[in-house]
Coordinates of C-alpha atoms and ligand atoms in Angstrom, one line a residue:
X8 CA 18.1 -16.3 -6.7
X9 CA 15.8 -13.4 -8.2
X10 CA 13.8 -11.5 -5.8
X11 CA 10.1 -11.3 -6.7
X12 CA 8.5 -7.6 -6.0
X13 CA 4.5 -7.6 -5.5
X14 CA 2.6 -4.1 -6.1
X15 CA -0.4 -2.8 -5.8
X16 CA -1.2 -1.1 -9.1
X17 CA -3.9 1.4 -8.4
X18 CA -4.5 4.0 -5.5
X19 CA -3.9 1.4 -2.9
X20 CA -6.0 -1.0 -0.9
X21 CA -5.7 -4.0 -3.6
X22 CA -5.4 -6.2 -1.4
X23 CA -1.4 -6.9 -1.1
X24 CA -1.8 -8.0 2.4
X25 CA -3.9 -10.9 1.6
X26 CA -1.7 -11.9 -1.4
X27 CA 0.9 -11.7 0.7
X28 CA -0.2 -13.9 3.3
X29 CA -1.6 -16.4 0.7
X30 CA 1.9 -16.2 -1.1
X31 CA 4.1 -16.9 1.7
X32 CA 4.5 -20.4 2.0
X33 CA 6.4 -19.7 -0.9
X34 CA 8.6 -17.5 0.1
X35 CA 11.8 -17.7 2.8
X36 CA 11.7 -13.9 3.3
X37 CA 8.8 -11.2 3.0
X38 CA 10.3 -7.5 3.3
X39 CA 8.1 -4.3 3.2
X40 CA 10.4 -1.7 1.6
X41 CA 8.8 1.9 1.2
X42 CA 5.9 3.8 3.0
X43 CA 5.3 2.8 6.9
X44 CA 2.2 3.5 9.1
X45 CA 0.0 5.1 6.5
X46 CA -0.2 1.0 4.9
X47 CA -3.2 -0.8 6.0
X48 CA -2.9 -4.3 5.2
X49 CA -5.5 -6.6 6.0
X50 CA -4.8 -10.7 6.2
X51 CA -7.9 -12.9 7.2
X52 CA -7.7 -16.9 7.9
X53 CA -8.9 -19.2 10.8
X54 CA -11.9 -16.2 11.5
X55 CA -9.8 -13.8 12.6
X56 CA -9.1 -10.2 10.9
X57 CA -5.7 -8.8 10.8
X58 CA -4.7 -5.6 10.2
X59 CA -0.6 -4.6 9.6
X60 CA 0.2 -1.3 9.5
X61 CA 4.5 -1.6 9.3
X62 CA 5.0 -5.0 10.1
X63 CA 5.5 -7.4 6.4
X64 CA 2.2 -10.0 5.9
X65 CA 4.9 -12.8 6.3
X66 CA 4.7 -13.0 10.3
X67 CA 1.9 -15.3 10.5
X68 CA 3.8 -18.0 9.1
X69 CA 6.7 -19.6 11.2
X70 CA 9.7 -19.3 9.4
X71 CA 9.3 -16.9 7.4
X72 CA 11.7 -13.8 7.8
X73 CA 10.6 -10.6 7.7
X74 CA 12.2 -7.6 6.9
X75 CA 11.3 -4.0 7.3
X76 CA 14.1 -2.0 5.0
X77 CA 15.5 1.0 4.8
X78 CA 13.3 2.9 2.3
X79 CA 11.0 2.7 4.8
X80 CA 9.6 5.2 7.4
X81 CA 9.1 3.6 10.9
X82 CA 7.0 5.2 14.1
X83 CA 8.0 3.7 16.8
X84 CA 5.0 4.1 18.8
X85 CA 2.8 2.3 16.1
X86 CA 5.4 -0.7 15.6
X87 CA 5.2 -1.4 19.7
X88 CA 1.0 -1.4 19.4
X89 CA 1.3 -3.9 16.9
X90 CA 3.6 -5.6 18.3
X91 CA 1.7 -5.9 22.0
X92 CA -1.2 -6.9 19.8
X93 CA 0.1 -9.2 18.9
X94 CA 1.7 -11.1 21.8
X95 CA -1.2 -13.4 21.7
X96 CA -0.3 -14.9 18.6
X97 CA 3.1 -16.2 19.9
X98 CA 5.1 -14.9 17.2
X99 CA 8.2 -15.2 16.9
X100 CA 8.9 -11.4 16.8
X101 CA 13.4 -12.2 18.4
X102 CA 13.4 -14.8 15.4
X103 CA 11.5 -13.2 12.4
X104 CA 11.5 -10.2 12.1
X105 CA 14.7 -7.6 11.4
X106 CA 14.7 -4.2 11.2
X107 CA 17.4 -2.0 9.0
X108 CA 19.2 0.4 10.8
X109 CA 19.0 2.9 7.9
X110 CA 15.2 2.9 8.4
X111 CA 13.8 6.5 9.1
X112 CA 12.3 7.2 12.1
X113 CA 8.8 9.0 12.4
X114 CA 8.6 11.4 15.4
X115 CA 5.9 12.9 17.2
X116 CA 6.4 16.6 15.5
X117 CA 6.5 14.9 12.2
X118 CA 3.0 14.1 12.8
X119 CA 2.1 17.2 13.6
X120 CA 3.9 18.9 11.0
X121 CA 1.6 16.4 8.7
X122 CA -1.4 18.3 10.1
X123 CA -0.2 21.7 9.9
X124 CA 0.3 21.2 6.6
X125 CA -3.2 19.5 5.7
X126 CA -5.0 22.4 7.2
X127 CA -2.7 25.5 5.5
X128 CA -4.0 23.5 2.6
X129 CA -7.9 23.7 3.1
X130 CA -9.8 22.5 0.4
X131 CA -6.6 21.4 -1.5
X132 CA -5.4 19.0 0.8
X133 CA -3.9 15.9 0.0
X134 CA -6.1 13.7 2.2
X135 CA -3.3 12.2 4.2
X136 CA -3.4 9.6 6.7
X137 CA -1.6 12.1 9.1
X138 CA 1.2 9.4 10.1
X139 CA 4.1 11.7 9.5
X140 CA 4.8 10.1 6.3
X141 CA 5.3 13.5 4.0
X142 CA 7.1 15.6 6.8
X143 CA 9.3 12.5 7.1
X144 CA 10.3 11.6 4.0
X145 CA 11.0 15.1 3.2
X146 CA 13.4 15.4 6.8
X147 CA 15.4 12.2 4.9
X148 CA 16.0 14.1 1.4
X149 CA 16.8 17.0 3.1
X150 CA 19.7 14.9 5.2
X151 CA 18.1 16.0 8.8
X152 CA 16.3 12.7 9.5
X153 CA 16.9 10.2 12.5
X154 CA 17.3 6.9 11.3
X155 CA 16.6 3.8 13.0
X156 CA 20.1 2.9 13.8
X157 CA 20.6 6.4 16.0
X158 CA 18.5 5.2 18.5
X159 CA 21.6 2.9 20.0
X160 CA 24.0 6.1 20.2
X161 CA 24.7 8.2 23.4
X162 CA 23.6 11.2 21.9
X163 CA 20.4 10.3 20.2
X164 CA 18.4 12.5 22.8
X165 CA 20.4 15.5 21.5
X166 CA 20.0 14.4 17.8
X167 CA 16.1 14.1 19.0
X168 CA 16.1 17.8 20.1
X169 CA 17.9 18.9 17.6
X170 CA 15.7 17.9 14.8
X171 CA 12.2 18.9 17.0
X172 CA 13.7 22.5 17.4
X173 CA 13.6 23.2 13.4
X174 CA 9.9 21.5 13.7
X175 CA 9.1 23.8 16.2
X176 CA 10.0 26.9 14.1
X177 CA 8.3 25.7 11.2
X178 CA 5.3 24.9 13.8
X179 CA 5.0 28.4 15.4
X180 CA 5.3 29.7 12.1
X181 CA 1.4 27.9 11.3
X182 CA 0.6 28.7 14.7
X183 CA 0.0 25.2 15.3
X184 CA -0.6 24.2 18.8
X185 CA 2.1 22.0 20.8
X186 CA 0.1 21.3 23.7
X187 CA -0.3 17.8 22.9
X188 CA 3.7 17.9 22.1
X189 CA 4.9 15.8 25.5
X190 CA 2.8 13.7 26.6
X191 CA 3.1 12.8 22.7
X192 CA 7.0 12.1 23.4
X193 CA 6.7 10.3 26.9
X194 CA 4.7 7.7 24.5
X195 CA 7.4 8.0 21.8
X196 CA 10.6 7.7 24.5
X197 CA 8.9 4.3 26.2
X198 CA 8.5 3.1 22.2
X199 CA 12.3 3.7 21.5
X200 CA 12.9 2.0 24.7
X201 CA 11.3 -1.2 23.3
X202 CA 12.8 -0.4 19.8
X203 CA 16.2 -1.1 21.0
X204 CA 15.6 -4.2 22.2
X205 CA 14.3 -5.8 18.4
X206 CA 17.0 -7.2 15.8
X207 CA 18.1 -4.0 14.0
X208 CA 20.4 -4.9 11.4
X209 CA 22.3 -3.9 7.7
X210 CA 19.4 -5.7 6.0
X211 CA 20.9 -5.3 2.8
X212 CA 23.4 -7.6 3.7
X213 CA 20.6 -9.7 4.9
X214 CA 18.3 -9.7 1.7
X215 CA 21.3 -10.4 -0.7
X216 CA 22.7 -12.9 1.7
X217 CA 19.4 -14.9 1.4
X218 CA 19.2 -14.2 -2.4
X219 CA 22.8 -15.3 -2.1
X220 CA 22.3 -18.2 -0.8
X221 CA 19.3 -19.6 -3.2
X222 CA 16.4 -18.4 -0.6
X223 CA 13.3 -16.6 -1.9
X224 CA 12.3 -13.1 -1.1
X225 CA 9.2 -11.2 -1.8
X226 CA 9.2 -7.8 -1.4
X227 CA 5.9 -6.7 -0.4
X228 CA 4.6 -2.9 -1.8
X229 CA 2.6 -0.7 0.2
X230 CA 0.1 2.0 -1.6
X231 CA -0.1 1.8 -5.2
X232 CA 1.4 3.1 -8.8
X233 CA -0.8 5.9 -9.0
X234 CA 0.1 7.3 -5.3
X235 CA 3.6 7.3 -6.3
X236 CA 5.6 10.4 -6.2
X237 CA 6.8 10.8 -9.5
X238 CA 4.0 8.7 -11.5
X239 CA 1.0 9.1 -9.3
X240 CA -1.3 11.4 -9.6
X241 CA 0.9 14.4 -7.9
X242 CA 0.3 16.1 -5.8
X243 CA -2.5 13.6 -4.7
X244 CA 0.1 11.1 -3.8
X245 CA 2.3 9.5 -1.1
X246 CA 5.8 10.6 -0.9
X247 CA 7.4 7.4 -1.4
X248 CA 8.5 5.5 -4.6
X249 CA 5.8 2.6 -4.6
X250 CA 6.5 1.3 -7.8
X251 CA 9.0 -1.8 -8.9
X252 CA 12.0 0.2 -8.9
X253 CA 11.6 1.4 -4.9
X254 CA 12.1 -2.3 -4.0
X255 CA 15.4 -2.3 -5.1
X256 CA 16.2 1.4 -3.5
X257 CA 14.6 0.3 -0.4
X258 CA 16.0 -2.5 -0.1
X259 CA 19.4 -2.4 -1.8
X260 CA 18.6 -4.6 -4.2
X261 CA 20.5 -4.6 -7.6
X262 CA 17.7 -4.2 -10.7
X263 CA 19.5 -7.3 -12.1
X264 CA 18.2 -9.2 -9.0
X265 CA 14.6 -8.7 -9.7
X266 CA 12.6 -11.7 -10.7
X267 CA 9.1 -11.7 -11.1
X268 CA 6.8 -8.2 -10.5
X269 CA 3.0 -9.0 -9.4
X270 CA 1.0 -6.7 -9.9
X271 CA -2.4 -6.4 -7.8
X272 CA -5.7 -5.0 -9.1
X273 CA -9.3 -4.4 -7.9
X274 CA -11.7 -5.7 -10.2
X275 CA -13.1 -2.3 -10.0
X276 CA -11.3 1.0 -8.5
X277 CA -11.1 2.7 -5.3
X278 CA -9.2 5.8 -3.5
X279 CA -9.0 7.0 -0.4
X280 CA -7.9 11.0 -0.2
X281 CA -8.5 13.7 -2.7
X282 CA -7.2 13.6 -6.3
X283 CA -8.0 12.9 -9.5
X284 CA -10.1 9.5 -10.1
X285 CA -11.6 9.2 -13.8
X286 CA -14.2 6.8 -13.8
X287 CA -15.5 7.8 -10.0
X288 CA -18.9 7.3 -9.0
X289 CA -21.1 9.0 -7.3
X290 CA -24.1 7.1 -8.0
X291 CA -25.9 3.5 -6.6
X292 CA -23.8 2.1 -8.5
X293 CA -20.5 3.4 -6.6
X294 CA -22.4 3.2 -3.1
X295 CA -23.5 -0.5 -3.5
X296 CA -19.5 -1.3 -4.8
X297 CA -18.7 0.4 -1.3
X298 CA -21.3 -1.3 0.8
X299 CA -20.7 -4.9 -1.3
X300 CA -16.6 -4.6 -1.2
X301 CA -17.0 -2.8 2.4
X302 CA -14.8 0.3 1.3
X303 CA -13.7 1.9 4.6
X304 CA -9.8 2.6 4.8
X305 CA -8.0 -0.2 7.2
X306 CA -6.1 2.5 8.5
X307 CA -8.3 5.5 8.8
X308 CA -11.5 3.8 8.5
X309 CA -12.2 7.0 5.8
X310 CA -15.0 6.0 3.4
X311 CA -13.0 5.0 0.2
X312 CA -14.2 6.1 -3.1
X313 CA -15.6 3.6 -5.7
X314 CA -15.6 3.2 -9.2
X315 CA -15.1 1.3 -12.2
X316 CA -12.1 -0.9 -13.7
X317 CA -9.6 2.0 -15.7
X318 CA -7.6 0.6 -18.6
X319 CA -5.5 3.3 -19.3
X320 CA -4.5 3.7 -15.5
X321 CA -3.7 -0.1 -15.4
X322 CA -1.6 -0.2 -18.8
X323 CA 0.1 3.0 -17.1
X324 CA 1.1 1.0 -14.0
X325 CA 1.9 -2.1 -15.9
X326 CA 4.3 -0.3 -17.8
X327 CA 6.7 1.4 -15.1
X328 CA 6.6 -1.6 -12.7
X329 CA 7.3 -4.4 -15.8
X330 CA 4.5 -6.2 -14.3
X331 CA 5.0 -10.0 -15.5
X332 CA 2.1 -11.4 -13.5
X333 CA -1.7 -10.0 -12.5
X334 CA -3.7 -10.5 -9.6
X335 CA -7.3 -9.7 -9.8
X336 CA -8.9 -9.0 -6.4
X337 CA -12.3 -8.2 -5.2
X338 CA -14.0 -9.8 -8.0
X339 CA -16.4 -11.1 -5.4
X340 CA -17.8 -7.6 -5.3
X341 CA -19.0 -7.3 -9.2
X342 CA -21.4 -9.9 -8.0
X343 CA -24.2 -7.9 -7.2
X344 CA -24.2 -6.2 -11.0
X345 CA -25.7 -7.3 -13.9
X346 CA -23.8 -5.5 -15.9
X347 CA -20.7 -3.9 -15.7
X348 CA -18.5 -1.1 -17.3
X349 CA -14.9 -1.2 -18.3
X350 CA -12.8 2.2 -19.2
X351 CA -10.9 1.4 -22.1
X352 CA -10.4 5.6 -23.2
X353 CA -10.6 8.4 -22.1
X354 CA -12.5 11.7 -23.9
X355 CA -10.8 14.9 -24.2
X356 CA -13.0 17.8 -24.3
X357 CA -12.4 18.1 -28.0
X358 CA -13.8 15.1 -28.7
X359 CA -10.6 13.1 -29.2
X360 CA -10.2 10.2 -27.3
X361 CA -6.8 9.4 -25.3
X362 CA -5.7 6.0 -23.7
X363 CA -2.5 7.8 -21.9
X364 CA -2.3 9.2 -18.2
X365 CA -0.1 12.7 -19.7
X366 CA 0.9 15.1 -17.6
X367 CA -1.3 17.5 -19.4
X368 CA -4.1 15.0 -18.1
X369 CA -6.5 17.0 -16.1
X370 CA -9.4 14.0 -14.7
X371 CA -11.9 17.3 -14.0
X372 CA -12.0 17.5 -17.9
X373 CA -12.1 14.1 -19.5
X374 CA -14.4 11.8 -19.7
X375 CA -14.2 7.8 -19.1
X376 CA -15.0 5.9 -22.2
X377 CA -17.0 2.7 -21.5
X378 CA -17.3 -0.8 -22.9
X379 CA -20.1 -2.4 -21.1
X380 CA -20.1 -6.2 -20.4
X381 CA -22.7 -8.7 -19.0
X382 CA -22.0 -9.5 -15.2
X383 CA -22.3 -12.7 -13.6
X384 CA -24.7 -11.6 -11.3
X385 CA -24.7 -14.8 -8.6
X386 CA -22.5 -15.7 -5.6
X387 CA -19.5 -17.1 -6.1
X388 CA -19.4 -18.9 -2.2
X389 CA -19.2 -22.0 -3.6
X390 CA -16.6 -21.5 -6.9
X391 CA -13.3 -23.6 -5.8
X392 CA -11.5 -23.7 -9.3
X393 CA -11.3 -21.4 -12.2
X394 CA -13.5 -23.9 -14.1
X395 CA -16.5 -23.4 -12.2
X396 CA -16.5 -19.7 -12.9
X397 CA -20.1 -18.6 -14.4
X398 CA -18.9 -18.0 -18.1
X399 CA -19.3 -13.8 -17.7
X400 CA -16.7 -13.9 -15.4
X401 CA -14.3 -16.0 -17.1
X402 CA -15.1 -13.2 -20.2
X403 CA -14.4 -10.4 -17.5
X404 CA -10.8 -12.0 -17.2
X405 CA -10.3 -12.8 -20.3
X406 CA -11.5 -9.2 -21.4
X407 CA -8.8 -7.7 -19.2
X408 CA -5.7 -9.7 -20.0
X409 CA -6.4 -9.4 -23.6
X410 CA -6.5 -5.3 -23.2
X411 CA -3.9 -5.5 -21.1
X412 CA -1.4 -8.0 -22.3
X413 CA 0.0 -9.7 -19.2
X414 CA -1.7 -12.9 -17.9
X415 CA -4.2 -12.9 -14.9
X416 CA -2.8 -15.5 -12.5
X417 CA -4.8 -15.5 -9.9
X418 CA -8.3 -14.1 -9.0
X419 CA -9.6 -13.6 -5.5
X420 CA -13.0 -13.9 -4.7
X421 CA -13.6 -13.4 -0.8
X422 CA -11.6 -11.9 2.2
X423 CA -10.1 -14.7 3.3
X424 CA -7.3 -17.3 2.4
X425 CA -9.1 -20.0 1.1
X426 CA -11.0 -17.6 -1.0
X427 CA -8.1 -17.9 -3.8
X428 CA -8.5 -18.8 -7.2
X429 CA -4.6 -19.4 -9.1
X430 CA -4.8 -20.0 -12.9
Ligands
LIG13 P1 -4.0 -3.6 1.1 O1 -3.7 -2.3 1.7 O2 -3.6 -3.7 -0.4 O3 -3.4 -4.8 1.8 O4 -5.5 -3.8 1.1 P2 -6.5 -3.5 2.4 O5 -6.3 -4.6 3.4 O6 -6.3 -2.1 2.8 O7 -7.9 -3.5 1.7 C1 -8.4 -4.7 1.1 C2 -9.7 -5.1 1.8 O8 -10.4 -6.0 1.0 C3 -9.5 -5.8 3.1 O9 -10.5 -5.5 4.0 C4 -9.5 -7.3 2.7 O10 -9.8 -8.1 3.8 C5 -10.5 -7.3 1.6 N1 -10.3 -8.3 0.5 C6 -9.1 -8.7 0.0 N2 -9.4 -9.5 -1.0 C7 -10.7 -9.6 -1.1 C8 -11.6 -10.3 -2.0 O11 -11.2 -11.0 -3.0 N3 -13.0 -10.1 -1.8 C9 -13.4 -9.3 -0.8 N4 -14.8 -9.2 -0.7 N5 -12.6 -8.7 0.0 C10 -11.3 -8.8 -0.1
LIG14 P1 -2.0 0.6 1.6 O1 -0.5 0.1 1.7 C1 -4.6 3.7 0.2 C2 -3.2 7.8 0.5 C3 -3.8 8.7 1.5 C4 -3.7 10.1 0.8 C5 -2.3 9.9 0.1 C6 -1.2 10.5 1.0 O2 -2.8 0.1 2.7 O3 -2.5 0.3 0.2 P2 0.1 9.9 3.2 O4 -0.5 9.5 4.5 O5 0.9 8.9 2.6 O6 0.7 11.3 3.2 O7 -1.2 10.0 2.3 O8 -2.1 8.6 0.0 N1 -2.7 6.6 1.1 C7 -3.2 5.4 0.9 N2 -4.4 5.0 0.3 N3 -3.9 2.8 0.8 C8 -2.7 3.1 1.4 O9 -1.8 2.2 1.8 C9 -2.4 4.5 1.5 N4 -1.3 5.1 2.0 C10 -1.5 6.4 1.8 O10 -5.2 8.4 1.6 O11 -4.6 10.2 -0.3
LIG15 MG1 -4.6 -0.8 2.8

């Protein structure tokens, strides 16, 4: 069996976690396998409004297993909140969910290293959640991190101080203020505590058993292309690869092994965080998308920034992930316009016009280049198939796979569930 990767292709907040959760019944297996606490993913059925932050969109469904792997960066602190919350559910946490032992493990003065860092930064800051995820992932390259799997030896309390005295240095060196620094760690100790007790495994050898033995696996993103850190928009990116190829590295996938790659796009665009963003607005137009689509970051609750559909960006994305399937979210949203703009080019200051995200592409001096289309302009409450789509939106979709050449299979049109529309 081929294990099928879904992505979000744009600055994240597609809307993977509903996907997901729609998805699953599909599935055997969901694994998250890159990025950790700075994911908000939001799943909505029977009324009720989920939000996971580390834990895969697979846990709502019985038996399904879900995997947290190794490319990704765990805080123990937030996994134990969301796992108390929910308790209520009666999940099957003993049964379904494993963690890998080569996970990395978010401490408290990786958090505040994140914030040092933002502020030496000022007005060039990244816009980061402030999870730890940066100061993190640059503890694993350097070969100083804790992984999950320490946590069960004797001396992980010395590994512990170990690794907080060189954040201390760096620390005192941006005068940052450890005040908050233990009650910080009491909260962190009584998480590891609880960590121990949850199935941490070698979960390569569980995700290629499973393929092994002809169950399905989805591999669920978290971010998007363009906050990738060697595609996205750099330095206004995470630090994790987010794209196709860091399912297989955090997972320990082979490349052969991957089947299909879904890839997930607002009908429009947003970002959260500072960076480039070509066709932003900061017009009625971009307020209503955020009042319409309720823009507000699931983990931050940050106003996100809106904007139009961007051709280039999605062609870009398509192209490094192999994307063999699309996803259309949000297109609920494009309701309230009655017309609506796609950006097929972008305009160099010379006049030229470029369809390519280079690296010499500066977003503060191009211009978006805009086809604009009639919108559909009514409610679409009561659509249950893709036939009863009003005709503009049918020419929306059609507009989009034709520019860019992979098939729209699937279109979602409200928050929850049952708001799904396959093709
Ligand atoms: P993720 O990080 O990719 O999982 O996305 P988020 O959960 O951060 O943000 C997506 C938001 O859009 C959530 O609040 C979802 O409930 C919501 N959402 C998902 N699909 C749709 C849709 O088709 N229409 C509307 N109106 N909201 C949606
Ligand atoms: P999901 O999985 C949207 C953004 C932050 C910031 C940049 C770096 O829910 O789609 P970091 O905390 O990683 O150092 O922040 O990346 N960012 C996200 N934006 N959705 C996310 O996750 C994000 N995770 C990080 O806003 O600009
Ligand atoms: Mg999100």
């Amino acid at each position: 069996m081929k294990m099928d990767v879904l992505l979000g292709l744009q600055w994240g907040d597609e809307g993977k976690g509903k996907v997901v959760d729609v998805l699953a019944p599909q599935y055997d297996v969901v694994a998250r396998f890159q990025g950790g606490p700075n994911a908000g993913h939001t799943l909505e059925f029977d009324g009720i409004k989920h939000v996971l932050h580390q834990i895969p969109s697979g846990i709502f469904r019985e038996n399904i297993t879900n995997i947290i792997g190794n490319g990704v960066v765990l805080d123990p602190v937030v996994l134990k909140k969301e796992i108390d919350g929910l308790q209520k559910f009666n999940i099957a946490f003993k049964k379904n969910l494993f963690i890998s032992k080569k996970a990395t493990i978010i401490i408290p003065t990786h958090k505040l290293l994140d914030a040092a860092y933002e502020k030496s930064k000022g007005d060039k800051k990244i816009g980061s959640t402030l999870k730890g995820i940066g100061p993190t992932y640059q503890d694993k390259i350097g070969r100083v991190a804790l992984r999950v799997g320490d946590i069960l030896a004797s001396d992980f309390d010395e590994k512990y101080q170990a690794l907080v005295e060189k954040h201390k240095t760096i620390l005192s060196f941006y005068e940052f203020d450890l005040g908050q620094l233990p009650e910080l760690e009491k909260v962190f100790f009584d998480a590891v505590e609880f960590f121990r007790g949850l199935n941490l495994v070698d979960s390569e050898y569980e995700v290629n058993g499973f393929l092994a033995e002809g169950k399905k696996v989805l591999a669920e993103g978290a971010q998007g292309s363009l906050l990738d850190i060697d595609f996205g928009s750099y330095p206004f990116v995470t630090s994790s690869t987010t794209m196709a190829a860091g399912a297989c590295t955090g997972l320990g996938v082979p490349p052969s092994k991957i089947g299909e790659v879904y890839g997930i796009f607002k009908a429009y665009c947003t970002r959260v965080g500072s960076g480039p963003f070509p066709t932003e607005l900061f017009d009625e137009d971009g307020e209503a998308m955020r009042k319409e689509g309720n823009e507000f970051g699931s983990t931050t609750g940050r106003p996100r920034r809106c904007g139009w559909i961007d051709l280039p960006a999605l062609r870009y994305s398509i192209m490094i992930n192999g994307v063999t399937q699309l996803f259309m979210m949000k297109g609920d949203v494009l309701n309230i316009f009655k017309e609506i703009k796609v950006c097929t080019h972008y305009q160099m200051p010379d006049g030229s016009t470029v369809d390519r995200l280079t690296y010499e592409l500066d977003s503060s001096d191009i211009k978006p280049v805009y086809k604009t289309v009639p919108g559909w302009h009514q409610s679409l409450e009561a659509v249950e198939s893709y036939d009863g789509f009003p005709n503009e939106l049918k020419d929306y979709v059609t507009l989009l796979e034709k520019e860019l050449g992979v098939p729209i299979k699937l279109v979602s049109v409200g928050p929850d569930r049952k708001q799904t529309i396959l093709r």
